[in-house]
Amino acid sequence: MKRRKVGNLLALAILSTLNERPMHPYEMASILKSRGKDRDMGIKWGSFYTVVGNLRKHAFIEAVQSGREGARPERTVYRITDAGRDEMLDWLRELLGELAPEEPKFVAGLSVLGWLGPDEVIALFRTRLAALDEDIAATRAELARLIEEIPRLVLLELEYHLAIRVAEAEWVRSILGELTSGAMPGLAEWRALLAERGTTG
């Protein structure tokens, strides 16, 4: 994937919001929060105004007016530029069409889980599975509610989130089954190695 001048997903969220119409940063943030984009894109709100500034610096957005209402701080209204729209569309095509490595924290934990004992891993997986099942139920309920009000096309990211969670829960459940039944290959060697090191579990 190409290196972008403003490369975090918050920038894409801002560009896509401004592609609807010009608005000031506070309004952009409110819309993004109301649409759950902080969940979809992992937005860090502390860097919001920095990203807006960087988009302006690289001419992806531009100020169209600045004003003050009463005692409120001055608010600058921004709009997307042609360059910003081109960047947004190019980025979107890249995200949808190209396979990129994803490095979730769970994968990092799996890669070194052998330092914990099987019994502790079983307990942790049970905790994770309970959280997954809770999230799946909540997402299904949210999807059922939103589908009555919003076209399905706008809810595809929520559908994807649900599909990933369901797949992960099925996988965790299957690994738990192997660990608890003793069918996991190498389980005895794992316990023996930990015993040698004076670690139990």
Tab-separated table of C-alpha atoms in Angstrom:
chain	number	residue	atom	x	y	z
A	1	MET	CA	0.000	0.000	0.000
A	2	LYS	CA	1.285	3.434	-0.881
A	3	ARG	CA	2.610	5.870	1.693
A	4	ARG	CA	0.150	8.749	1.952
A	5	LYS	CA	0.836	12.337	2.954
A	6	VAL	CA	-1.799	12.076	5.696
A	7	GLY	CA	-2.005	8.342	6.244
A	8	ASN	CA	-4.272	7.571	9.196
A	9	LEU	CA	-7.875	6.476	8.802
A	10	LEU	CA	-9.136	9.551	10.630
A	11	ALA	CA	-8.029	11.547	7.576
A	12	LEU	CA	-10.149	9.334	5.348
A	13	ALA	CA	-13.109	9.753	7.692
A	14	ILE	CA	-12.757	13.552	7.571
A	15	LEU	CA	-12.444	13.602	3.784
A	16	SER	CA	-15.498	11.395	3.356
A	17	THR	CA	-17.530	13.603	5.687
A	18	LEU	CA	-16.506	16.811	3.920
A	19	ASN	CA	-17.351	15.185	0.596
A	20	GLU	CA	-21.005	15.547	1.656
A	21	ARG	CA	-20.791	19.295	2.261
A	22	PRO	CA	-18.575	21.958	3.883
A	23	MET	CA	-18.584	22.018	7.696
A	24	HIS	CA	-16.509	23.018	10.696
A	25	PRO	CA	-14.442	20.482	12.694
A	26	TYR	CA	-16.870	20.273	15.616
A	27	GLU	CA	-19.667	19.307	13.232
A	28	MET	CA	-17.430	16.764	11.471
A	29	ALA	CA	-16.557	15.113	14.793
A	30	SER	CA	-20.221	15.025	15.870
A	31	ILE	CA	-21.258	13.325	12.626
A	32	LEU	CA	-18.427	10.794	12.808
A	33	LYS	CA	-19.311	9.924	16.417
A	34	SER	CA	-23.023	9.592	15.646
A	35	ARG	CA	-22.230	7.179	12.805
A	36	GLY	CA	-19.918	5.030	14.919
A	37	LYS	CA	-16.852	5.783	12.804
A	38	ASP	CA	-14.658	5.813	15.915
A	39	ARG	CA	-15.435	2.094	16.183
A	40	ASP	CA	-15.033	1.373	12.451
A	41	MET	CA	-11.810	3.327	11.977
A	42	GLY	CA	-10.187	3.298	15.401
A	43	ILE	CA	-10.320	7.092	15.612
A	44	LYS	CA	-8.210	8.812	18.267
A	45	TRP	CA	-10.059	12.048	18.978
A	46	GLY	CA	-7.012	13.674	20.599
A	47	SER	CA	-5.390	13.994	17.173
A	48	PHE	CA	-8.513	15.253	15.375
A	49	TYR	CA	-7.478	18.904	14.956
A	50	THR	CA	-3.912	17.896	14.066
A	51	VAL	CA	-5.243	15.729	11.224
A	52	VAL	CA	-7.501	18.558	10.033
A	53	GLY	CA	-4.445	20.821	9.997
A	54	ASN	CA	-2.380	18.282	8.061
A	55	LEU	CA	-5.133	17.826	5.476
A	56	ARG	CA	-5.229	21.592	5.013
A	57	LYS	CA	-1.421	21.781	4.809
A	58	HIS	CA	-1.432	19.265	1.933
A	59	ALA	CA	-4.315	21.063	0.189
A	60	PHE	CA	-6.765	18.190	0.577
A	61	ILE	CA	-9.188	20.544	2.327
A	62	GLU	CA	-9.475	24.332	2.396
A	63	ALA	CA	-11.110	26.933	4.593
A	64	VAL	CA	-14.132	28.633	3.068
A	65	GLN	CA	-15.243	30.833	5.950
A	66	SER	CA	-14.492	31.628	9.538
A	67	GLY	CA	-16.886	33.095	12.045
A	68	ARG	CA	-17.878	33.418	15.679
A	69	GLU	CA	-21.270	32.973	17.343
A	70	GLY	CA	-21.633	34.930	20.566
A	71	ALA	CA	-18.992	33.971	23.115
A	72	ARG	CA	-18.128	30.722	21.338
A	73	PRO	CA	-14.629	30.213	19.923
A	74	GLU	CA	-14.106	31.084	16.281
A	75	ARG	CA	-15.077	28.240	13.944
A	76	THR	CA	-13.557	27.644	10.526
A	77	VAL	CA	-15.669	25.912	7.899
A	78	TYR	CA	-13.737	23.593	5.585
A	79	ARG	CA	-14.533	21.982	2.269
A	80	ILE	CA	-12.848	19.171	0.381
A	81	THR	CA	-10.697	20.152	-2.616
A	82	ASP	CA	-10.445	18.332	-5.931
A	83	ALA	CA	-7.104	16.930	-4.758
A	84	GLY	CA	-8.736	15.787	-1.521
A	85	ARG	CA	-11.559	14.067	-3.408
A	86	ASP	CA	-9.047	12.310	-5.666
A	87	GLU	CA	-7.070	11.215	-2.590
A	88	MET	CA	-10.207	9.914	-0.862
A	89	LEU	CA	-11.350	7.896	-3.891
A	90	ASP	CA	-7.881	6.487	-4.561
A	91	TRP	CA	-7.524	5.511	-0.905
A	92	LEU	CA	-10.974	3.915	-0.866
A	93	ARG	CA	-10.195	1.839	-3.955
A	94	GLU	CA	-6.949	0.713	-2.329
A	95	LEU	CA	-8.650	-0.306	0.923
A	96	LEU	CA	-11.417	-2.253	-0.800
A	97	GLY	CA	-9.400	-3.883	-3.569
A	98	GLU	CA	-5.962	-4.658	-2.154
A	99	LEU	CA	-5.061	-7.279	0.416
A	100	ALA	CA	-3.047	-5.747	3.235
A	101	PRO	CA	-1.536	-7.395	6.311
A	102	GLU	CA	-3.577	-6.778	9.437
A	103	GLU	CA	-1.902	-7.100	12.815
A	104	PRO	CA	-4.553	-7.237	15.535
A	105	LYS	CA	-3.306	-7.411	19.116
A	106	PHE	CA	-4.938	-10.821	19.555
A	107	VAL	CA	-2.631	-12.265	16.871
A	108	ALA	CA	0.391	-10.851	18.716
A	109	GLY	CA	-0.778	-12.565	21.908
A	110	LEU	CA	-1.367	-15.871	20.108
A	111	SER	CA	2.153	-15.797	18.718
A	112	VAL	CA	3.703	-16.039	22.222
A	113	LEU	CA	0.910	-17.645	24.270
A	114	GLY	CA	3.162	-20.619	25.086
A	115	TRP	CA	4.705	-18.658	27.947
A	116	LEU	CA	1.422	-19.053	29.816
A	117	GLY	CA	0.179	-22.428	30.967
A	118	PRO	CA	-2.673	-24.263	29.209
A	119	ASP	CA	-5.016	-23.812	32.179
A	120	GLU	CA	-4.512	-20.050	32.201
A	121	VAL	CA	-4.943	-19.868	28.423
A	122	ILE	CA	-8.208	-21.828	28.769
A	123	ALA	CA	-9.443	-19.342	31.392
A	124	LEU	CA	-8.445	-16.371	29.234
A	125	PHE	CA	-10.085	-17.855	26.130
A	126	ARG	CA	-13.292	-18.428	28.107
A	127	THR	CA	-13.232	-14.779	29.175
A	128	ARG	CA	-12.635	-13.683	25.586
A	129	LEU	CA	-15.386	-15.953	24.274
A	130	ALA	CA	-17.893	-14.520	26.740
A	131	ALA	CA	-16.973	-10.997	25.594
A	132	LEU	CA	-17.272	-12.044	21.937
A	133	ASP	CA	-20.704	-13.598	22.485
A	134	GLU	CA	-21.852	-10.440	24.257
A	135	ASP	CA	-20.550	-8.236	21.435
A	136	ILE	CA	-22.160	-10.463	18.800
A	137	ALA	CA	-25.548	-10.272	20.521
A	138	ALA	CA	-25.296	-6.478	20.892
A	139	THR	CA	-24.224	-6.020	17.255
A	140	ARG	CA	-27.055	-8.234	15.984
A	141	ALA	CA	-29.559	-6.197	17.994
A	142	GLU	CA	-28.082	-2.924	16.715
A	143	LEU	CA	-28.125	-4.184	13.126
A	144	ALA	CA	-31.752	-5.303	13.425
A	145	ARG	CA	-32.700	-1.864	14.751
A	146	LEU	CA	-30.741	0.134	12.181
A	147	ILE	CA	-31.869	-1.903	9.168
A	148	GLU	CA	-35.372	-0.535	9.781
A	149	GLU	CA	-34.121	3.031	9.368
A	150	ILE	CA	-30.998	2.937	7.168
A	151	PRO	CA	-30.271	1.293	3.789
A	152	ARG	CA	-28.243	-1.916	4.128
A	153	LEU	CA	-25.500	-0.440	1.915
A	154	VAL	CA	-24.636	2.006	4.706
A	155	LEU	CA	-24.464	-0.818	7.254
A	156	LEU	CA	-22.016	-3.110	5.470
A	157	GLU	CA	-19.141	-2.248	7.836
A	158	LEU	CA	-21.359	-3.323	10.761
A	159	GLU	CA	-22.214	-6.564	8.950
A	160	TYR	CA	-18.496	-7.177	8.365
A	161	HIS	CA	-17.693	-6.499	12.029
A	162	LEU	CA	-20.357	-9.032	12.997
A	163	ALA	CA	-19.075	-11.652	10.533
A	164	ILE	CA	-15.504	-11.279	11.838
A	165	ARG	CA	-16.669	-11.562	15.459
A	166	VAL	CA	-18.756	-14.661	14.688
A	167	ALA	CA	-15.813	-16.292	12.882
A	168	GLU	CA	-13.448	-15.462	15.756
A	169	ALA	CA	-15.906	-16.835	18.340
A	170	GLU	CA	-16.229	-20.090	16.391
A	171	TRP	CA	-12.440	-20.397	16.189
A	172	VAL	CA	-11.878	-19.618	19.882
A	173	ARG	CA	-14.616	-22.108	20.782
A	174	SER	CA	-12.943	-24.818	18.691
A	175	ILE	CA	-9.498	-24.186	20.246
A	176	LEU	CA	-11.063	-24.248	23.715
A	177	GLY	CA	-12.588	-27.614	22.866
A	178	GLU	CA	-9.188	-29.008	21.880
A	179	LEU	CA	-7.477	-27.604	24.974
A	180	THR	CA	-10.106	-28.793	27.451
A	181	SER	CA	-10.449	-32.260	25.890
A	182	GLY	CA	-6.692	-32.764	25.631
A	183	ALA	CA	-6.912	-33.214	21.846
A	184	MET	CA	-4.575	-30.291	21.115
A	185	PRO	CA	-1.309	-31.673	19.649
A	186	GLY	CA	1.709	-30.853	21.804
A	187	LEU	CA	-0.332	-30.190	24.952
A	188	ALA	CA	1.621	-32.693	27.079
A	189	GLU	CA	4.953	-31.283	25.861
A	190	TRP	CA	3.724	-27.764	26.657
A	191	ARG	CA	2.905	-28.730	30.235
A	192	ALA	CA	6.229	-30.599	30.595
A	193	LEU	CA	8.216	-27.600	29.359
A	194	LEU	CA	6.490	-25.292	31.841
A	195	ALA	CA	7.114	-27.802	34.639
A	196	GLU	CA	10.829	-27.800	33.777
A	197	ARG	CA	10.862	-24.030	34.140
A	198	GLY	CA	9.022	-24.217	37.440
A	199	THR	CA	5.835	-22.797	35.975
A	200	THR	CA	2.456	-24.475	36.441
A	201	GLY	CA	-0.770	-24.307	34.477
